[in-house]
Tab-separated table of C-alpha atoms and ligand atoms in Angstrom:
chain	number	residue	atom	x	y	z
Z	5	UNK	CA	92.254	142.482	146.862
Z	6	UNK	CA	90.032	145.021	145.149
Z	7	UNK	CA	87.008	146.071	147.111
Z	8	UNK	CA	84.425	144.397	144.897
Z	9	UNK	CA	86.440	141.178	145.056
Z	10	UNK	CA	86.485	141.367	148.843
Z	11	UNK	CA	82.714	141.739	148.939
Z	12	UNK	CA	82.303	138.932	146.403
Z	13	UNK	CA	84.483	136.686	148.585
Z	14	UNK	CA	82.281	137.422	151.600
Z	15	UNK	CA	79.215	136.571	149.540
Z	16	UNK	CA	80.737	133.275	148.381
Z	17	UNK	CA	81.508	132.438	151.989
Z	18	UNK	CA	77.867	133.120	152.959
Z	19	UNK	CA	76.658	130.805	150.184
Z	20	UNK	CA	79.030	128.073	151.343
Z	21	UNK	CA	78.134	128.420	155.017
Z	22	UNK	CA	74.384	128.400	154.325
Z	23	UNK	CA	73.859	125.729	151.663
Z	24	UNK	CA	70.507	125.417	149.932
Z	25	UNK	CA	69.119	128.706	151.264
Z	26	UNK	CA	68.500	130.413	147.917
Z	27	UNK	CA	66.276	133.233	149.226
Z	28	UNK	CA	68.789	134.099	151.934
Z	29	UNK	CA	71.611	134.205	149.371
Z	30	UNK	CA	69.496	136.492	147.166
Z	31	UNK	CA	68.776	138.928	149.993
Z	32	UNK	CA	72.423	139.028	151.086
Z	33	UNK	CA	73.674	139.550	147.541
Z	34	UNK	CA	71.399	142.512	146.994
Z	35	UNK	CA	72.648	144.271	150.128
Z	36	UNK	CA	76.313	143.407	149.583
Z	37	UNK	CA	76.176	144.643	145.979
Z	38	UNK	CA	75.287	148.098	147.345
Z	39	UNK	CA	78.031	148.390	149.953
Z	40	UNK	CA	81.207	149.045	147.925
Z	41	UNK	CA	81.163	152.849	148.327
Z	42	UNK	CA	80.314	152.517	152.040
Z	43	UNK	CA	83.526	150.619	152.742
Z	44	UNK	CA	85.504	153.344	151.001
Z	45	UNK	CA	84.038	155.995	153.264
Z	46	UNK	CA	84.165	153.849	156.440
Z	47	UNK	CA	87.298	151.650	156.338
Z	48	UNK	CA	86.664	150.820	160.012
Z	49	UNK	CA	83.745	148.638	158.895
Z	50	UNK	CA	86.167	146.405	156.987
Z	51	UNK	CA	88.604	146.363	159.896
Z	52	UNK	CA	85.870	145.179	162.267
Z	53	UNK	CA	84.553	142.654	159.701
Z	54	UNK	CA	81.086	144.154	160.026
Z	55	UNK	CA	79.721	142.655	156.810
Z	56	UNK	CA	80.739	139.116	157.801
Z	57	UNK	CA	79.283	139.637	161.258
Z	58	UNK	CA	76.011	141.083	159.983
Z	59	UNK	CA	75.470	138.035	157.725
Z	60	UNK	CA	75.659	135.615	160.662
Z	61	UNK	CA	72.521	135.513	162.868
Z	62	UNK	CA	73.236	136.193	166.540
Z	63	UNK	CA	71.056	133.238	167.559
Z	64	UNK	CA	68.624	130.737	165.981
Z	65	UNK	CA	66.141	128.360	167.564
Z	66	UNK	CA	64.497	125.478	165.698
Z	67	UNK	CA	61.854	123.414	167.441
Z	68	UNK	CA	59.193	120.749	167.051
Z	69	UNK	CA	55.565	121.885	167.119
Z	70	UNK	CA	53.209	118.957	167.763
Z	71	UNK	CA	49.452	119.552	167.694
Z	72	UNK	CA	46.187	117.676	167.269
Z	73	UNK	CA	43.512	118.390	164.671
Z	74	UNK	CA	39.771	118.327	165.381
Z	75	UNK	CA	39.646	114.583	164.679
Z	76	UNK	CA	42.344	113.866	167.213
Z	77	UNK	CA	45.018	113.163	164.603
Z	78	UNK	CA	48.533	114.192	165.588
Z	79	UNK	CA	50.544	116.547	163.347
Z	80	UNK	CA	54.151	117.653	163.568
Z	81	UNK	CA	55.359	120.976	162.210
Z	82	UNK	CA	58.677	122.719	162.526
Z	83	UNK	CA	58.997	126.157	164.137
Z	84	UNK	CA	61.920	128.543	164.215
Z	85	UNK	CA	63.050	131.983	165.279
Z	86	UNK	CA	66.130	133.654	163.875
Z	87	UNK	CA	67.389	136.502	166.065
Z	88	UNK	CA	69.551	138.220	163.520
Z	89	UNK	CA	70.815	141.470	164.939
Z	90	UNK	CA	70.267	143.429	168.152
Z	91	UNK	CA	72.570	146.412	167.531
Z	92	UNK	CA	69.729	148.930	167.405
Z	93	UNK	CA	67.248	147.430	169.861
Z	94	UNK	CA	65.508	144.220	170.912
Z	95	UNK	CA	65.077	141.725	168.072
Z	96	UNK	CA	61.926	142.609	166.149
Z	97	UNK	CA	60.099	141.017	163.253
Z	98	UNK	CA	57.128	138.916	162.307
Z	99	UNK	CA	56.202	135.236	162.291
Z	100	UNK	CA	55.188	133.561	159.035
Z	101	UNK	CA	52.979	130.452	158.970
Z	102	UNK	CA	53.014	129.007	155.456
Z	103	UNK	CA	53.844	125.602	153.950
Z	104	UNK	CA	56.772	127.128	152.013
Z	105	UNK	CA	58.555	128.171	155.221
Z	106	UNK	CA	62.023	126.735	155.867
Z	107	UNK	CA	65.130	128.228	157.412
Z	108	UNK	CA	66.258	129.922	154.160
Z	109	UNK	CA	63.027	131.939	153.936
Z	110	UNK	CA	63.136	132.976	157.580
Z	111	UNK	CA	66.783	134.005	157.266
Z	112	UNK	CA	66.110	136.131	154.183
Z	113	UNK	CA	63.248	137.832	155.985
Z	114	UNK	CA	65.259	138.288	159.179
Z	115	UNK	CA	68.199	139.728	157.259
Z	116	UNK	CA	66.000	142.253	155.425
Z	117	UNK	CA	64.309	143.118	158.699
Z	118	UNK	CA	67.608	144.402	160.173
Z	119	UNK	CA	67.886	147.167	157.585
Z	120	UNK	CA	64.164	147.844	157.312
Z	121	UNK	CA	63.910	148.379	161.055
Z	122	UNK	CA	66.981	150.589	160.956
Z	123	UNK	CA	65.307	152.782	158.304
Z	124	UNK	CA	62.266	153.367	160.529
Z	125	UNK	CA	64.490	155.297	162.955
Z	126	UNK	CA	62.957	153.394	165.883
Z	127	UNK	CA	65.034	151.316	168.318
Z	128	UNK	CA	64.477	147.819	166.919
Z	129	UNK	CA	66.875	145.011	165.980
Z	130	UNK	CA	66.034	142.430	163.314
Z	131	UNK	CA	64.478	138.960	163.612
Z	132	UNK	CA	61.982	136.659	161.957
Z	133	UNK	CA	60.345	133.365	162.745
Z	134	UNK	CA	57.639	131.028	161.629
Z	135	UNK	CA	56.550	127.560	160.750
Z	136	UNK	CA	55.620	125.390	157.773
Z	137	UNK	CA	52.128	125.112	159.308
Z	138	UNK	CA	49.335	126.059	156.877
Z	139	UNK	CA	46.458	127.924	158.594
Z	140	UNK	CA	44.399	127.742	155.382
Z	141	UNK	CA	41.372	125.507	155.844
Z	142	UNK	CA	42.043	124.921	159.560
Z	143	UNK	CA	39.372	125.540	162.189
Z	144	UNK	CA	39.827	128.245	164.830
Z	145	UNK	CA	40.415	125.529	167.410
Z	146	UNK	CA	43.122	123.892	165.325
Z	147	UNK	CA	44.850	127.226	164.810
Z	148	UNK	CA	44.613	127.871	168.556
Z	149	UNK	CA	46.134	124.532	169.469
Z	150	UNK	CA	48.927	125.055	166.978
Z	151	UNK	CA	49.672	128.581	168.290
Z	152	UNK	CA	49.691	127.342	171.886
Z	153	UNK	CA	52.132	124.577	171.029
Z	154	UNK	CA	54.336	126.988	169.039
Z	155	UNK	CA	54.479	129.478	171.923
Z	156	UNK	CA	55.223	126.721	174.432
Z	157	UNK	CA	58.700	126.596	172.853
Z	158	UNK	CA	59.097	130.194	171.710
Z	159	UNK	CA	58.367	131.920	175.044
Z	160	UNK	CA	61.803	131.073	176.469
Z	161	UNK	CA	63.661	133.351	174.072
Z	162	UNK	CA	61.295	136.332	173.696
Z	163	UNK	CA	60.354	139.264	175.918
Z	164	UNK	CA	59.635	142.988	175.634
Z	165	UNK	CA	63.359	143.822	176.055
Z	166	UNK	CA	64.650	140.751	174.208
Z	167	UNK	CA	62.653	139.831	171.130
Z	168	UNK	CA	59.234	141.059	170.007
Z	169	UNK	CA	57.438	138.947	167.363
Z	170	UNK	CA	54.440	140.077	165.291
Z	171	UNK	CA	52.518	138.865	162.236
Z	172	UNK	CA	53.481	138.153	158.635
Z	173	UNK	CA	51.884	135.857	156.015
Z	174	UNK	CA	49.435	133.495	157.781
Z	175	UNK	CA	49.708	135.291	161.117
Z	176	UNK	CA	47.049	137.945	161.722
Z	177	UNK	CA	45.011	139.190	164.660
Z	178	UNK	CA	43.556	135.760	165.461
Z	179	UNK	CA	46.955	134.036	165.671
Z	180	UNK	CA	48.549	136.922	167.612
Z	181	UNK	CA	45.735	136.679	170.181
Z	182	UNK	CA	46.306	132.953	170.745
Z	183	UNK	CA	50.089	133.388	170.877
Z	184	UNK	CA	49.828	136.240	173.385
Z	185	UNK	CA	47.337	134.312	175.535
Z	186	UNK	CA	49.693	131.346	175.800
Z	187	UNK	CA	52.717	133.556	176.553
Z	188	UNK	CA	50.742	135.198	179.373
Z	189	UNK	CA	49.783	131.827	180.765
Z	190	UNK	CA	53.330	130.448	180.651
Z	191	UNK	CA	55.001	133.493	182.183
Z	192	UNK	CA	52.210	134.620	184.509
Z	193	UNK	CA	52.718	138.155	183.184
Z	194	UNK	CA	50.588	140.531	181.154
Z	195	UNK	CA	53.641	141.740	179.270
Z	196	UNK	CA	51.922	143.681	176.483
Z	197	UNK	CA	55.178	144.724	174.772
Z	198	UNK	CA	56.248	141.142	174.069
Z	199	UNK	CA	54.278	140.920	170.824
Z	200	UNK	CA	52.769	143.454	168.427
Z	201	UNK	CA	49.707	143.408	166.218
Z	202	UNK	CA	47.534	142.753	169.267
Z	203	UNK	CA	43.802	143.467	169.282
Z	204	UNK	CA	42.831	147.018	170.191
Z	205	UNK	CA	41.041	145.902	173.359
Z	206	UNK	CA	44.114	144.271	174.898
Z	207	UNK	CA	47.048	146.541	174.163
Z	208	UNK	CA	47.115	146.785	170.371
Z	209	UNK	CA	47.777	150.018	168.492
Z	210	UNK	CA	45.518	151.975	166.184
Z	211	UNK	CA	46.639	151.816	162.533
Z	212	UNK	CA	48.741	148.644	163.049
Z	213	UNK	CA	46.329	146.629	160.873
Z	214	UNK	CA	46.403	149.241	158.127
Z	215	UNK	CA	50.045	150.223	158.538
Z	216	UNK	CA	51.928	148.182	155.920
Z	217	UNK	CA	49.478	148.998	153.122
Z	218	UNK	CA	49.016	152.634	154.138
Z	219	UNK	CA	52.760	153.054	154.618
Z	220	UNK	CA	53.588	151.567	151.219
Z	221	UNK	CA	51.103	153.904	149.571
Z	222	UNK	CA	52.604	156.902	151.409
Z	223	UNK	CA	56.028	155.819	150.192
Z	224	UNK	CA	54.898	155.592	146.572
Z	225	UNK	CA	53.158	158.933	146.972
Z	226	UNK	CA	56.518	160.449	147.988
Z	227	UNK	CA	58.167	158.893	144.931
Z	228	UNK	CA	55.432	160.234	142.652
Z	229	UNK	CA	55.649	163.673	144.280
Z	230	UNK	CA	59.387	163.778	143.494
Z	231	UNK	CA	58.312	163.874	139.834
Z	232	UNK	CA	55.465	166.315	140.444
Z	233	UNK	CA	52.875	163.554	140.213
Z	234	UNK	CA	50.303	161.848	142.487
Z	235	UNK	CA	47.693	159.059	142.574
Z	236	UNK	CA	44.805	161.039	141.036
Z	237	UNK	CA	43.425	159.127	138.049
Z	238	UNK	CA	46.053	156.377	138.211
Z	239	UNK	CA	45.210	152.772	137.332
Z	240	UNK	CA	46.627	150.550	140.026
Z	241	UNK	CA	47.226	146.805	140.305
Z	242	UNK	CA	47.719	145.267	143.756
Z	243	UNK	CA	48.724	141.611	143.934
Z	244	UNK	CA	47.533	139.565	146.890
Z	245	UNK	CA	44.414	140.116	148.979
Z	246	UNK	CA	45.765	139.806	152.496
Z	247	UNK	CA	46.235	142.533	155.029
Z	248	UNK	CA	48.894	144.446	153.049
Z	249	UNK	CA	46.951	144.369	149.774
Z	250	UNK	CA	43.630	145.348	151.374
Z	251	UNK	CA	44.968	148.464	153.090
Z	252	UNK	CA	47.020	149.454	150.077
Z	253	UNK	CA	43.772	149.436	148.120
Z	254	UNK	CA	42.076	151.516	150.830
Z	255	UNK	CA	44.746	154.246	150.884
Z	256	UNK	CA	45.285	154.312	147.106
Z	257	UNK	CA	41.545	154.844	146.686
Z	258	UNK	CA	41.509	157.612	149.311
Z	259	UNK	CA	44.303	159.355	147.398
Z	260	UNK	CA	42.370	159.244	144.112
Z	261	UNK	CA	43.742	156.106	142.412
Z	262	UNK	CA	41.682	153.187	141.111
Z	263	UNK	CA	42.584	149.571	141.921
Z	264	UNK	CA	41.522	147.405	138.980
Z	265	UNK	CA	42.980	144.010	139.903
Z	266	UNK	CA	43.838	141.881	142.941
Z	267	UNK	CA	44.708	138.199	143.410
Z	268	UNK	CA	45.237	135.233	145.691
Z	269	UNK	CA	47.292	132.088	145.298
Z	270	UNK	CA	44.563	130.545	143.092
Z	271	UNK	CA	43.890	133.337	140.617
Z	272	UNK	CA	43.329	136.950	139.605
Z	273	UNK	CA	40.281	139.189	139.536
Z	274	UNK	CA	40.029	142.101	137.147
Z	275	UNK	CA	37.291	144.699	137.624
Z	276	UNK	CA	37.667	147.663	135.326
Z	277	UNK	CA	35.138	149.688	137.319
Z	278	UNK	CA	37.442	149.386	140.338
Z	279	UNK	CA	37.749	146.408	142.711
Z	280	UNK	CA	35.116	146.766	145.439
Z	281	UNK	CA	37.018	146.841	148.724
Z	282	UNK	CA	34.062	146.032	150.959
Z	283	UNK	CA	33.544	142.766	149.063
Z	284	UNK	CA	37.224	141.876	149.381
Z	285	UNK	CA	37.170	142.639	153.115
Z	286	UNK	CA	34.075	140.501	153.589
Z	287	UNK	CA	35.528	137.567	151.642
Z	288	UNK	CA	39.003	137.711	153.112
Z	289	UNK	CA	38.749	139.229	156.583
Z	290	UNK	CA	35.394	137.890	157.717
Z	291	UNK	CA	34.620	134.738	155.741
Z	292	UNK	CA	38.174	133.548	154.900
Z	293	UNK	CA	37.112	132.618	151.355
Z	294	UNK	CA	38.898	132.616	147.997
Z	295	UNK	CA	39.024	135.641	145.690
Z	296	UNK	CA	37.201	133.860	142.859
Z	297	UNK	CA	33.994	134.285	144.893
Z	298	UNK	CA	34.261	138.048	144.196
Z	299	UNK	CA	32.484	137.367	140.895
Z	300	UNK	CA	29.395	136.124	142.769
Z	301	UNK	CA	28.925	139.714	143.939
Z	302	UNK	CA	30.213	141.560	140.850
Z	303	UNK	CA	29.054	139.887	137.670
Z	304	UNK	CA	31.102	142.129	135.359
Z	305	UNK	CA	34.399	141.264	136.984
Z	306	UNK	CA	36.622	138.635	135.384
Z	307	UNK	CA	38.329	135.828	137.259
Z	308	UNK	CA	41.352	134.075	135.728
Z	309	UNK	CA	42.451	130.910	137.514
Z	310	UNK	CA	46.271	130.877	137.827
Z	311	UNK	CA	46.322	134.180	135.894
Z	312	UNK	CA	49.351	136.457	135.831
Z	313	UNK	CA	48.314	139.765	137.379
Z	314	UNK	CA	51.348	141.536	135.863
Z	315	UNK	CA	49.893	141.096	132.372
Z	316	UNK	CA	47.261	143.700	133.247
Z	317	UNK	CA	48.306	147.188	132.102
Z	318	UNK	CA	48.571	149.710	134.964
Z	319	UNK	CA	50.258	152.969	135.971
Z	320	UNK	CA	51.310	151.803	139.420
Z	321	UNK	CA	52.000	148.251	140.651
Z	322	UNK	CA	51.998	147.104	144.255
Z	323	UNK	CA	53.367	143.557	144.564
Z	324	UNK	CA	51.883	142.658	147.942
Z	325	UNK	CA	51.712	138.875	147.913
Z	326	UNK	CA	55.071	137.158	148.365
Z	327	UNK	CA	58.759	136.877	147.390
Z	328	UNK	CA	59.872	136.632	143.747
Z	329	UNK	CA	56.375	137.146	142.327
Z	330	UNK	CA	57.656	139.570	139.634
Z	331	UNK	CA	60.130	137.922	137.256
Z	332	UNK	CA	62.309	139.685	134.705
Z	333	UNK	CA	59.678	138.929	132.075
Z	334	UNK	CA	56.880	140.350	134.228
Z	335	UNK	CA	58.907	143.490	134.880
Z	336	UNK	CA	59.475	143.983	131.146
Z	337	UNK	CA	55.751	143.583	130.535
Z	338	UNK	CA	54.886	146.123	133.227
Z	339	UNK	CA	57.322	148.689	131.800
Z	340	UNK	CA	56.128	148.053	128.250
Z	341	UNK	CA	52.522	148.524	129.359
Z	342	UNK	CA	53.363	151.965	130.756
Z	343	UNK	CA	53.869	151.307	134.471
Z	344	UNK	CA	55.638	154.303	136.036
Z	345	UNK	CA	55.964	153.234	139.674
Z	346	UNK	CA	56.321	150.067	141.741
Z	347	UNK	CA	55.909	149.918	145.517
Z	348	UNK	CA	56.798	146.633	147.188
Z	349	UNK	CA	54.300	145.793	149.912
Z	350	UNK	CA	55.649	142.237	150.113
Z	351	UNK	CA	59.202	141.317	151.083
Z	352	UNK	CA	61.560	140.864	148.100
Z	353	UNK	CA	58.687	140.355	145.606
Z	354	UNK	CA	60.849	141.169	142.573
Z	355	UNK	CA	63.580	138.831	141.320
Z	356	UNK	CA	67.051	140.339	140.744
Z	357	UNK	CA	66.347	140.301	136.974
Z	358	UNK	CA	63.104	142.202	137.561
Z	359	UNK	CA	64.815	144.802	139.749
Z	360	UNK	CA	67.376	145.303	137.009
Z	361	UNK	CA	64.613	145.928	134.462
Z	362	UNK	CA	62.897	148.532	136.670
Z	363	UNK	CA	66.121	150.377	137.478
Z	364	UNK	CA	67.272	150.373	133.847
Z	365	UNK	CA	63.917	151.693	132.676
Z	366	UNK	CA	64.251	154.562	135.155
Z	367	UNK	CA	60.777	154.057	136.604
Z	368	UNK	CA	60.098	154.829	140.266
Z	369	UNK	CA	60.953	151.702	142.219
Z	370	UNK	CA	60.456	151.420	145.988
Z	371	UNK	CA	62.133	148.250	147.340
Z	372	UNK	CA	60.323	146.339	150.082
Z	373	UNK	CA	62.732	147.015	152.881
Z	374	UNK	CA	61.921	150.710	152.540
Z	375	UNK	CA	58.424	150.774	151.035
Z	376	UNK	CA	56.873	148.243	153.424
Z	377	UNK	CA	58.591	149.522	156.580
Z	378	UNK	CA	55.315	151.072	157.769
Z	379	UNK	CA	54.147	147.796	159.305
Z	380	UNK	CA	57.078	147.290	161.595
Z	381	UNK	CA	57.299	151.041	162.245
Z	382	UNK	CA	53.777	150.981	163.640
Z	383	UNK	CA	54.760	147.917	165.659
Z	384	UNK	CA	57.465	150.166	167.090
Z	385	UNK	CA	54.772	152.696	167.957
Z	386	UNK	CA	52.758	149.897	169.601
Z	387	UNK	CA	55.816	149.058	171.730
Z	388	UNK	CA	56.132	152.724	172.733
Z	389	UNK	CA	52.500	152.850	173.798
Z	390	UNK	CA	52.784	149.573	175.726
Z	391	UNK	CA	55.901	150.828	177.545
Z	392	UNK	CA	54.141	154.066	178.502
Z	393	UNK	CA	50.793	152.343	179.169
Z	394	UNK	CA	49.231	154.687	176.641
Z	395	UNK	CA	46.763	154.334	173.773
Z	396	UNK	CA	46.982	156.937	171.039
Z	397	UNK	CA	44.157	157.837	168.652
Z	398	UNK	CA	43.906	156.719	165.004
Z	399	UNK	CA	44.662	160.078	163.458
Z	400	UNK	CA	47.667	160.924	165.586
Z	401	UNK	CA	49.154	157.475	164.910
Z	402	UNK	CA	48.486	157.775	161.190
Z	403	UNK	CA	50.262	161.144	161.132
Z	404	UNK	CA	53.297	159.564	162.841
Z	405	UNK	CA	53.249	156.769	160.256
Z	406	UNK	CA	53.185	159.295	157.420
Z	407	UNK	CA	56.118	161.176	158.920
Z	408	UNK	CA	58.100	157.965	159.344
Z	409	UNK	CA	57.475	156.925	155.720
Z	410	UNK	CA	58.483	160.349	154.462
Z	411	UNK	CA	61.643	160.069	156.493
Z	412	UNK	CA	62.366	156.556	155.185
Z	413	UNK	CA	61.988	157.873	151.646
Z	414	UNK	CA	64.266	160.861	152.305
Z	415	UNK	CA	66.970	158.721	153.912
Z	416	UNK	CA	66.965	156.379	150.911
Z	417	UNK	CA	67.039	159.081	148.283
Z	418	UNK	CA	69.694	161.113	150.145
Z	419	UNK	CA	71.949	158.081	150.649
Z	420	UNK	CA	71.544	157.163	146.954
Z	421	UNK	CA	72.601	160.679	146.018
Z	422	UNK	CA	75.505	160.849	148.491
Z	423	UNK	CA	76.963	157.503	147.408
Z	424	UNK	CA	76.789	158.194	143.694
Z	425	UNK	CA	73.570	156.524	142.499
Z	426	UNK	CA	70.913	159.247	142.521
Z	427	UNK	CA	67.353	157.913	142.233
Z	428	UNK	CA	68.385	154.313	142.971
Z	429	UNK	CA	66.378	153.573	146.107
Z	430	UNK	CA	67.654	149.983	146.292
Z	431	UNK	CA	71.179	151.214	146.889
Z	432	UNK	CA	69.870	154.080	149.037
Z	433	UNK	CA	67.843	151.793	151.312
Z	434	UNK	CA	70.650	149.273	151.721
Z	435	UNK	CA	73.249	151.925	152.504
Z	436	UNK	CA	71.134	154.071	154.829
Z	437	UNK	CA	69.888	150.994	156.705
Z	438	UNK	CA	73.333	149.406	156.938
Z	439	UNK	CA	75.392	152.389	158.128
Z	440	UNK	CA	73.371	152.858	161.317
Z	441	UNK	CA	73.584	149.176	162.195
Z	442	UNK	CA	77.309	149.038	161.444
Z	443	UNK	CA	78.084	152.086	163.583
Z	444	UNK	CA	76.051	150.728	166.482
Z	445	UNK	CA	77.877	147.395	166.201
Z	446	UNK	CA	81.259	149.097	166.315
Z	447	UNK	CA	80.209	151.198	169.320
Z	448	UNK	CA	79.137	148.068	171.204
Z	449	UNK	CA	82.436	146.222	170.685
Z	450	UNK	CA	83.062	142.698	169.484
Z	451	UNK	CA	79.841	140.946	170.512
E	29	LIG	N1	56.099	141.096	159.053
E	29	LIG	C1	56.152	142.514	158.908
E	29	LIG	C2	57.395	142.895	158.115
E	29	LIG	O1	57.766	142.186	157.220
E	29	LIG	C3	55.987	143.253	160.229
E	29	LIG	C4	56.940	142.873	161.320
E	29	LIG	C5	56.614	143.497	162.679
E	29	LIG	O2	55.657	144.246	162.809
E	29	LIG	O3	57.389	143.201	163.608
E	29	LIG	O4	58.005	143.902	158.310
């Protein structure tokens, strides 16, 4: 069987074994499509069936999460944790609380996390978890009760040397605090390294909040620098208005770019004078309001309900909301409107058709598993500090983050070059991330 046929057969098997999990299939296909040349160089990977093994999670837990709202009504959600791969370190990856969550989403995220974590160079395996619970519109007490119930199942399979959750969509500092508090209560241990994204006063790390957005901006800055360019004077569009989007805006602005549009799941704001970050932080971080209220503070800004943010012409785009938010059509529009670089702050935000458009157009394209690795990398730094009972300063942590992102970029572009696709950071990220995991798996025997 020719190599590409062998890989195609493995992919078909994954689809058959995991029916109805479209996002997981998409994530697997993208990685597998990159691996042909790797199997030529490392025939031992085929011999040991590494690709088949890597596509099968090591362990998965699905559980009931019952909780009561403020009126005493009972609700039932479903929670899960997929521990995908521990070749490089304890399972590591966030928790997502969002109504769209089902096993297929968590498996796509967990699968990507394996290679993303590998690219950071830190000792972390890959995992992901979450629930179809929607924190939007819930009171603090409701969120607390939900988190306590969720952790009452999850605690059995996590630990600082086993599996270290963190945040993702719908899980921020508030949720992490409640989850950590319940873990401490159940285990009778202040085990700081069991979860990352903690508050600074109880074991959290400087820069963790900013890390995904800052890291993504550093990554794009490296891509721009490879063409002798930078952020100065660039018009930038950042989708979303959560943690990733907010700190992308902050760093882009510090580096001389201007963010002219942001969004949430209800609509888009466009402010040609530059989106005011303090207003966004107030609305989103403090008041938990919708982005349309931005116009109450800035009368010249425009709000478009259900608008498509990718219709707005820009030089650099940062999809930082969610998966598959840029379609093939959106990608074409971006390229036509003069976009020269895309940095994925979200996980898998571009459809396969969209990725194809960006790569064909030859624009700078930083795929999520590389470009947004700064979040989990800084989680890795939080784990280091917890293990050493240390607390590093903001600047020294930020410098480490910058170095890690530079290194992620270099690994991707060098692997792309070495395996015959110079400039293609999708192939570069998949190959560089995969090889380390595969070699570690072989070294550890058939487990
Ligand atoms: N959820 C983030 C990601 O997609 C961060 C995970 C972590 O810090 O463990 O990488």
